[in-house]
Amino acid sequence: MGIMDKFEENREIKKDEKYMKMALKEAQKAADINEVPIGCVIVRNDKVIAKAYNKRNTEKNVLAHAELLAIKQACKKTGDWRLEDCTMYITLEPCQMCSGAMVQARLKRAVIGAMNKKAGCAGSVLNILQMQEFNHQVDVTRGVLETECSEVISKFFADLRESDKQ
Amino acid sequence: MGIMDKFEENREIKKDEKYMKMALKEAQKAADINEVPIGCVIVRNDKVIAKAYNKRNTEKNVLAHAELLAIKQACKKTGDWRLEDCTMYITLEPCQMCSGAMVQARLKRAVIGAMNKKAGCAGSVLNILQMQEFNHQVDVTRGVLETECSEVISKFFADLRESDKQ
């Protein structure tokens, strides 16, 4: 790899980390209202067009996962149900519903923080984002700010267990 | 099978057909506004709590599939993100996003009209509704008013091809 390729690669990593930090801020907003802290940001042409955090309990709506709330915003912003030139940053590997929505929206790329071994559908239980049987596949980058993304979730559940004890 | 069992079974089939006819009416509403005709009804304790039809193009929103619109209504009606005692009637086998939402909502039962061999995720490409790996499985009945449910879709695409020719 030449020095310019190395430079370019480093620039892309820094960019991914920048947007993942924004997704982490969203996750923190969820934690602040006692929701499982998952945050999401959608970027198009280097501009943030949507950001959201999990509100399933607050809104009493199963569709209020961070990813679906962000997809809805992004469709509104672009005036199109297709998000073909968009990248989604998510702190946690998406579930079967959200992975499905990402394929349906023909999202270009997904950048994932922590994996969700028991329920994730971007490589753990299934890899819905990249099944050849469907009419679209999403490019996937995993493990961006993985430690921070894992910690925000494990801290939330540790705090929950602690408050349950009291 | 005793005569009373036979009677009860027949009663259940009639009930499924009654609600599937309502879902078909929803599908027709979609066709009337040039959307792919897919209709959905959600029933709880023998009462219809939600009905919806596909509006993806009209709303320019990938989340505006019939099933998600109905799930949103049902959550609002019941005040809960869980739809554990609900049955969904759908004219066409759901996609990966909608199947995922049905599992996330912990839906009790899904009654499906026509199958969707190339993209359906309730038995065709995948069977997301009944994977043992997830924390919930949905009871599934397939083929209720299958001919009518298939025809509404094939007529829509035949008309579309006809109008494209002109």
Tab-separated table of C-alpha atoms in Angstrom:
chain	number	residue	atom	x	y	z
A	1	MET	CA	0.000	0.000	0.000
A	2	GLY	CA	1.389	3.393	-1.032
A	3	ILE	CA	1.632	6.331	1.359
A	4	MET	CA	-1.305	8.120	-0.335
A	5	ASP	CA	-3.540	5.011	-0.027
A	6	LYS	CA	-2.583	4.759	3.624
A	7	PHE	CA	-3.420	8.450	4.059
A	8	GLU	CA	-6.809	8.005	2.345
A	9	GLU	CA	-7.628	4.918	4.428
A	10	ASN	CA	-6.796	6.765	7.622
A	11	ARG	CA	-9.002	9.676	6.552
A	12	GLU	CA	-11.948	7.292	6.007
A	13	ILE	CA	-11.444	5.658	9.413
A	14	LYS	CA	-11.393	9.078	11.099
A	15	LYS	CA	-14.606	9.988	9.279
A	16	ASP	CA	-16.343	6.765	10.379
A	17	GLU	CA	-15.259	7.412	13.955
A	18	LYS	CA	-16.561	10.988	13.804
A	19	TYR	CA	-20.060	9.846	12.787
A	20	MET	CA	-20.035	6.913	15.213
A	21	LYS	CA	-19.315	9.404	18.018
A	22	MET	CA	-22.477	11.250	16.978
A	23	ALA	CA	-24.412	7.956	17.064
A	24	LEU	CA	-22.993	7.351	20.565
A	25	LYS	CA	-24.315	10.750	21.670
A	26	GLU	CA	-27.745	9.648	20.430
A	27	ALA	CA	-27.412	6.397	22.391
A	28	GLN	CA	-26.677	8.435	25.513
A	29	LYS	CA	-29.939	10.366	25.008
A	30	ALA	CA	-31.776	7.018	25.081
A	31	ALA	CA	-30.014	6.013	28.318
A	32	ASP	CA	-31.017	9.368	29.830
A	33	ILE	CA	-34.708	8.450	29.434
A	34	ASN	CA	-34.189	4.824	30.562
A	35	GLU	CA	-34.339	3.292	27.110
A	36	VAL	CA	-31.835	0.656	25.952
A	37	PRO	CA	-29.076	2.969	24.617
A	38	ILE	CA	-28.873	2.509	20.862
A	39	GLY	CA	-28.122	5.464	18.601
A	40	CYS	CA	-28.149	5.968	14.864
A	41	VAL	CA	-27.005	8.573	12.342
A	42	ILE	CA	-27.585	8.612	8.564
A	43	VAL	CA	-25.079	10.429	6.350
A	44	ARG	CA	-25.384	11.416	2.689
A	45	ASN	CA	-22.670	13.263	0.749
A	46	ASP	CA	-20.808	13.914	3.994
A	47	LYS	CA	-23.864	15.538	5.572
A	48	VAL	CA	-25.898	14.169	8.474
A	49	ILE	CA	-29.499	13.889	7.243
A	50	ALA	CA	-30.985	11.984	10.186
A	51	LYS	CA	-30.186	11.068	13.765
A	52	ALA	CA	-32.271	9.162	16.269
A	53	TYR	CA	-32.216	7.001	19.361
A	54	ASN	CA	-34.273	4.102	20.651
A	55	LYS	CA	-37.661	5.190	22.086
A	56	ARG	CA	-39.579	1.902	22.061
A	57	ASN	CA	-40.921	2.142	25.615
A	58	THR	CA	-41.427	5.905	25.642
A	59	GLU	CA	-43.450	5.851	22.436
A	60	LYS	CA	-45.057	2.452	23.254
A	61	ASN	CA	-44.325	1.548	19.652
A	62	VAL	CA	-42.308	-1.448	18.477
A	63	LEU	CA	-41.293	0.557	15.386
A	64	ALA	CA	-39.501	3.198	17.480
A	65	HIS	CA	-36.069	1.569	17.209
A	66	ALA	CA	-33.308	4.113	16.480
A	67	GLU	CA	-32.762	2.815	12.931
A	68	LEU	CA	-36.418	3.026	11.836
A	69	LEU	CA	-36.819	6.514	13.323
A	70	ALA	CA	-33.712	7.622	11.412
A	71	ILE	CA	-34.842	5.955	8.161
A	72	LYS	CA	-38.190	7.746	8.397
A	73	GLN	CA	-36.415	11.100	8.858
A	74	ALA	CA	-34.055	10.384	5.976
A	75	CYS	CA	-36.929	9.495	3.609
A	76	LYS	CA	-38.670	12.726	4.597
A	77	LYS	CA	-35.493	14.755	4.043
A	78	THR	CA	-34.688	13.246	0.647
A	79	GLY	CA	-38.322	12.857	-0.510
A	80	ASP	CA	-37.597	9.310	-1.611
A	81	TRP	CA	-38.207	5.861	-0.100
A	82	ARG	CA	-34.829	4.803	-1.546
A	83	LEU	CA	-31.712	5.689	0.447
A	84	GLU	CA	-29.290	4.396	-2.173
A	85	ASP	CA	-26.496	6.898	-1.535
A	86	CYS	CA	-26.728	6.888	2.259
A	87	THR	CA	-24.552	5.426	5.027
A	88	MET	CA	-26.014	4.477	8.392
A	89	TYR	CA	-23.934	4.531	11.598
A	90	ILE	CA	-25.368	2.363	14.391
A	91	THR	CA	-23.923	1.725	17.836
A	92	LEU	CA	-25.341	-1.839	17.955
A	93	GLU	CA	-25.835	-4.498	15.278
A	94	PRO	CA	-29.433	-4.140	13.996
A	95	CYS	CA	-32.276	-6.612	14.677
A	96	GLN	CA	-34.180	-8.541	11.980
A	97	MET	CA	-36.736	-5.714	11.529
A	98	CYS	CA	-34.187	-2.913	11.176
A	99	SER	CA	-31.847	-4.971	8.963
A	100	GLY	CA	-34.844	-5.716	6.782
A	101	ALA	CA	-35.724	-2.021	6.559
A	102	MET	CA	-32.129	-1.195	5.554
A	103	VAL	CA	-32.326	-3.661	2.643
A	104	GLN	CA	-35.799	-2.439	1.652
A	105	ALA	CA	-34.454	1.153	1.640
A	106	ARG	CA	-31.516	0.006	-0.518
A	107	LEU	CA	-29.078	1.655	1.878
A	108	LYS	CA	-25.564	1.849	0.445
A	109	ARG	CA	-23.520	1.162	3.560
A	110	ALA	CA	-23.897	0.311	7.251
A	111	VAL	CA	-21.214	1.039	9.858
A	112	ILE	CA	-21.722	-0.936	13.066
A	113	GLY	CA	-20.202	-0.393	16.505
A	114	ALA	CA	-20.807	-3.421	18.755
A	115	MET	CA	-22.179	-6.767	17.613
A	116	ASN	CA	-25.282	-8.344	19.183
A	117	LYS	CA	-24.481	-12.068	19.269
A	118	LYS	CA	-27.924	-13.288	20.403
A	119	ALA	CA	-30.219	-11.226	18.179
A	120	GLY	CA	-28.245	-9.245	15.603
A	121	CYS	CA	-29.025	-9.713	11.914
A	122	ALA	CA	-25.982	-8.167	10.291
A	123	GLY	CA	-23.740	-11.189	10.749
A	124	SER	CA	-24.625	-12.762	14.111
A	125	VAL	CA	-27.883	-14.777	13.930
A	126	LEU	CA	-28.414	-13.913	10.266
A	127	ASN	CA	-26.782	-11.556	7.795
A	128	ILE	CA	-29.937	-10.064	6.259
A	129	LEU	CA	-27.939	-7.060	4.979
A	130	GLN	CA	-25.927	-9.200	2.582
A	131	MET	CA	-28.092	-12.105	1.418
A	132	GLN	CA	-27.665	-12.822	-2.291
A	133	GLU	CA	-31.311	-14.041	-2.392
A	134	PHE	CA	-32.564	-10.454	-1.950
A	135	ASN	CA	-32.504	-7.756	-4.628
A	136	HIS	CA	-30.090	-5.544	-2.672
A	137	GLN	CA	-27.012	-5.975	-0.505
A	138	VAL	CA	-25.621	-3.384	1.910
A	139	ASP	CA	-21.861	-2.812	2.329
A	140	VAL	CA	-21.000	-3.425	5.977
A	141	THR	CA	-18.139	-2.207	8.208
A	142	ARG	CA	-18.079	-3.676	11.710
A	143	GLY	CA	-16.269	-2.801	14.940
A	144	VAL	CA	-15.982	1.007	14.658
A	145	LEU	CA	-15.519	2.348	18.234
A	146	GLU	CA	-16.573	-1.133	19.351
A	147	THR	CA	-15.393	-0.727	22.961
A	148	GLU	CA	-17.294	2.529	23.532
A	149	CYS	CA	-20.408	1.125	21.832
A	150	SER	CA	-20.319	-2.050	23.957
A	151	GLU	CA	-19.704	-0.098	27.151
A	152	VAL	CA	-22.714	2.191	26.773
A	153	ILE	CA	-24.967	-0.898	26.620
A	154	SER	CA	-23.282	-2.928	29.375
A	155	LYS	CA	-23.211	0.098	31.690
A	156	PHE	CA	-26.954	0.573	31.116
A	157	PHE	CA	-27.764	-3.017	32.089
A	158	ALA	CA	-25.362	-2.962	35.049
A	159	ASP	CA	-27.070	0.202	36.350
A	160	LEU	CA	-30.458	-1.438	35.815
A	161	ARG	CA	-29.445	-4.513	37.826
A	162	GLU	CA	-28.076	-2.243	40.545
A	163	SER	CA	-31.310	-0.228	40.823
A	164	ASP	CA	-33.365	-3.450	40.788
A	165	LYS	CA	-31.420	-4.601	43.842
A	166	GLN	CA	-32.284	-1.461	45.796
B	1	MET	CA	-62.360	-35.955	14.248
B	2	GLY	CA	-65.728	-35.617	16.027
B	3	ILE	CA	-68.590	-33.621	14.562
B	4	MET	CA	-68.109	-30.788	17.099
B	5	ASP	CA	-64.382	-30.515	16.258
B	6	LYS	CA	-65.280	-30.395	12.592
B	7	PHE	CA	-67.854	-27.673	13.359
B	8	GLU	CA	-65.329	-25.640	15.360
B	9	GLU	CA	-62.672	-25.990	12.641
B	10	ASN	CA	-65.129	-24.803	10.016
B	11	ARG	CA	-66.065	-21.820	12.169
B	12	GLU	CA	-62.377	-20.828	12.477
B	13	ILE	CA	-61.857	-21.107	8.710
B	14	LYS	CA	-64.905	-18.892	8.076
B	15	LYS	CA	-63.536	-16.349	10.547
B	16	ASP	CA	-60.128	-16.295	8.840
B	17	GLU	CA	-61.810	-15.797	5.486
B	18	LYS	CA	-63.933	-12.955	6.839
B	19	TYR	CA	-60.874	-11.010	8.019
B	20	MET	CA	-58.890	-11.855	4.883
B	21	LYS	CA	-61.719	-10.328	2.829
B	22	MET	CA	-61.265	-7.119	4.815
B	23	ALA	CA	-57.522	-7.241	4.089
B	24	LEU	CA	-58.372	-7.698	0.388
B	25	LYS	CA	-60.524	-4.554	0.519
B	26	GLU	CA	-57.497	-2.717	1.914
B	27	ALA	CA	-55.357	-4.102	-0.930
B	28	GLN	CA	-57.904	-2.732	-3.424
B	29	LYS	CA	-57.526	0.739	-1.885
B	30	ALA	CA	-53.792	0.513	-2.637
B	31	ALA	CA	-54.471	-0.490	-6.260
B	32	ASP	CA	-56.829	2.496	-6.580
B	33	ILE	CA	-53.930	4.878	-5.888
B	34	ASN	CA	-51.474	2.922	-8.074
B	35	GLU	CA	-49.628	1.249	-5.225
B	36	VAL	CA	-48.743	-2.462	-5.268
B	37	PRO	CA	-51.976	-3.874	-3.759
B	38	ILE	CA	-51.153	-5.348	-0.368
B	39	GLY	CA	-53.620	-5.087	2.503
B	40	CYS	CA	-53.437	-5.880	6.193
B	41	VAL	CA	-55.819	-6.175	9.141
B	42	ILE	CA	-54.938	-6.772	12.814
B	43	VAL	CA	-57.496	-8.499	15.042
B	44	ARG	CA	-57.560	-8.807	18.828
B	45	ASN	CA	-60.284	-10.602	20.786
B	46	ASP	CA	-62.375	-10.825	17.621
B	47	LYS	CA	-62.187	-7.066	17.069
B	48	VAL	CA	-60.378	-5.297	14.230
B	49	ILE	CA	-57.912	-2.881	15.869
B	50	ALA	CA	-55.976	-1.822	12.761
B	51	LYS	CA	-56.233	-1.916	8.983
B	52	ALA	CA	-53.890	-0.494	6.398
B	53	TYR	CA	-52.647	-0.762	2.833
B	54	ASN	CA	-49.349	-0.226	1.095
B	55	LYS	CA	-48.508	3.484	0.573
B	56	ARG	CA	-44.758	3.321	-0.053
B	57	ASN	CA	-44.728	5.545	-3.142
B	58	THR	CA	-47.477	7.912	-2.012
B	59	GLU	CA	-45.788	8.586	1.314
B	60	LYS	CA	-42.265	8.378	-0.177
B	61	ASN	CA	-41.388	6.300	2.852
B	62	VAL	CA	-39.941	2.783	2.813
B	63	LEU	CA	-41.662	2.108	6.152
B	64	ALA	CA	-45.140	2.617	4.653
B	65	HIS	CA	-45.728	-1.083	3.914
B	66	ALA	CA	-49.255	-2.207	4.904
B	67	GLU	CA	-47.971	-4.337	7.796
B	68	LEU	CA	-45.906	-1.587	9.456
B	69	LEU	CA	-48.711	0.963	9.113
B	70	ALA	CA	-51.087	-1.524	10.763
B	71	ILE	CA	-48.604	-2.396	13.530
B	72	LYS	CA	-48.179	1.303	14.333
B	73	GLN	CA	-51.975	1.728	14.598
B	74	ALA	CA	-52.296	-1.390	16.747
B	75	CYS	CA	-49.584	-0.192	19.173
B	76	LYS	CA	-51.348	3.163	19.436
B	77	LYS	CA	-54.709	1.484	20.056
B	78	THR	CA	-53.421	-0.914	22.711
B	79	GLY	CA	-50.890	1.483	24.264
B	80	ASP	CA	-48.246	-1.239	24.172
B	81	TRP	CA	-45.355	-2.095	21.852
B	82	ARG	CA	-46.203	-5.782	22.388
B	83	LEU	CA	-48.991	-7.278	20.283
B	84	GLU	CA	-48.922	-10.651	22.025
B	85	ASP	CA	-52.623	-11.440	21.700
B	86	CYS	CA	-53.071	-10.161	18.147
B	87	THR	CA	-53.547	-11.889	14.784
B	88	MET	CA	-52.459	-10.224	11.549
B	89	TYR	CA	-54.192	-10.960	8.228
B	90	ILE	CA	-52.045	-10.125	5.182
B	91	THR	CA	-52.871	-10.628	1.514
B	92	LEU	CA	-49.211	-11.267	0.589
B	93	GLU	CA	-46.368	-13.014	2.439
B	94	PRO	CA	-44.413	-10.292	4.298
B	95	CYS	CA	-40.904	-9.070	3.370
B	96	GLN	CA	-37.871	-9.307	5.658
B	97	MET	CA	-38.615	-5.911	7.300
B	98	CYS	CA	-42.277	-6.641	8.053
B	99	SER	CA	-41.592	-10.227	9.186
B	100	GLY	CA	-38.952	-8.800	11.505
B	101	ALA	CA	-41.407	-6.257	12.900
B	102	MET	CA	-43.963	-9.017	13.557
B	103	VAL	CA	-41.415	-10.978	15.617
B	104	GLN	CA	-40.281	-7.820	17.445
B	105	ALA	CA	-43.943	-7.064	18.270
B	106	ARG	CA	-44.356	-10.644	19.543
B	107	LEU	CA	-47.446	-11.075	17.374
B	108	LYS	CA	-49.385	-14.239	18.257
B	109	ARG	CA	-50.452	-15.327	14.787
B	110	ALA	CA	-50.126	-14.414	11.114
B	111	VAL	CA	-52.643	-15.462	8.437
B	112	ILE	CA	-51.233	-15.145	4.930
B	113	GLY	CA	-53.083	-15.105	1.581
B	114	ALA	CA	-50.635	-15.523	-1.300
B	115	MET	CA	-46.976	-16.460	-0.987
B	116	ASN	CA	-44.167	-14.329	-2.444
B	117	LYS	CA	-41.630	-16.860	-3.729
B	118	LYS	CA	-38.878	-14.389	-4.622
B	119	ALA	CA	-38.885	-12.122	-1.581
B	120	GLY	CA	-41.209	-13.439	1.138
B	121	CYS	CA	-39.815	-14.092	4.616
B	122	ALA	CA	-42.555	-16.230	6.134
B	123	GLY	CA	-41.465	-19.461	4.476
B	124	SER	CA	-40.206	-18.581	0.985
B	125	VAL	CA	-36.690	-17.036	1.062
B	126	LEU	CA	-36.517	-17.225	4.864
B	127	ASN	CA	-38.976	-18.037	7.625
B	128	ILE	CA	-38.153	-15.160	9.989
B	129	LEU	CA	-41.513	-15.599	11.756
B	130	GLN	CA	-40.557	-19.005	13.109
B	131	MET	CA	-36.809	-19.088	13.688
B	132	GLN	CA	-35.900	-20.868	16.917
B	133	GLU	CA	-32.845	-18.576	17.215
B	134	PHE	CA	-35.082	-15.583	18.038
B	135	ASN	CA	-36.896	-15.022	21.343
B	136	HIS	CA	-40.335	-15.263	19.747
B	137	GLN	CA	-42.078	-17.354	17.103
B	138	VAL	CA	-45.334	-16.456	15.363
B	139	ASP	CA	-48.018	-19.071	14.557
B	140	VAL	CA	-48.566	-19.050	10.800
B	141	THR	CA	-51.519	-20.083	8.597
B	142	ARG	CA	-50.896	-19.893	4.853
B	143	GLY	CA	-53.135	-19.980	1.786
B	144	VAL	CA	-56.324	-18.322	3.099
B	145	LEU	CA	-58.212	-16.975	0.026
B	146	GLU	CA	-54.978	-17.596	-1.853
B	147	THR	CA	-56.527	-17.318	-5.349
B	148	GLU	CA	-58.165	-13.932	-4.662
B	149	CYS	CA	-55.005	-12.625	-2.973
B	150	SER	CA	-52.816	-13.728	-5.906
B	151	GLU	CA	-55.199	-12.303	-8.470
B	152	VAL	CA	-55.296	-8.796	-6.995
B	153	ILE	CA	-51.494	-8.621	-7.382
B	154	SER	CA	-51.249	-10.242	-10.840
B	155	LYS	CA	-54.086	-8.068	-12.182
B	156	PHE	CA	-52.235	-4.956	-10.907
B	157	PHE	CA	-49.030	-5.878	-12.738
B	158	ALA	CA	-50.908	-6.951	-15.895
B	159	ASP	CA	-52.678	-3.563	-15.970
B	160	LEU	CA	-49.337	-1.824	-15.406
B	161	ARG	CA	-47.727	-3.653	-18.348
B	162	GLU	CA	-50.765	-2.817	-20.494
B	163	SER	CA	-50.587	0.900	-19.679
B	164	ASP	CA	-46.802	0.883	-20.258
B	165	LYS	CA	-47.422	-0.431	-23.779
B	166	GLN	CA	-49.741	2.444	-24.630
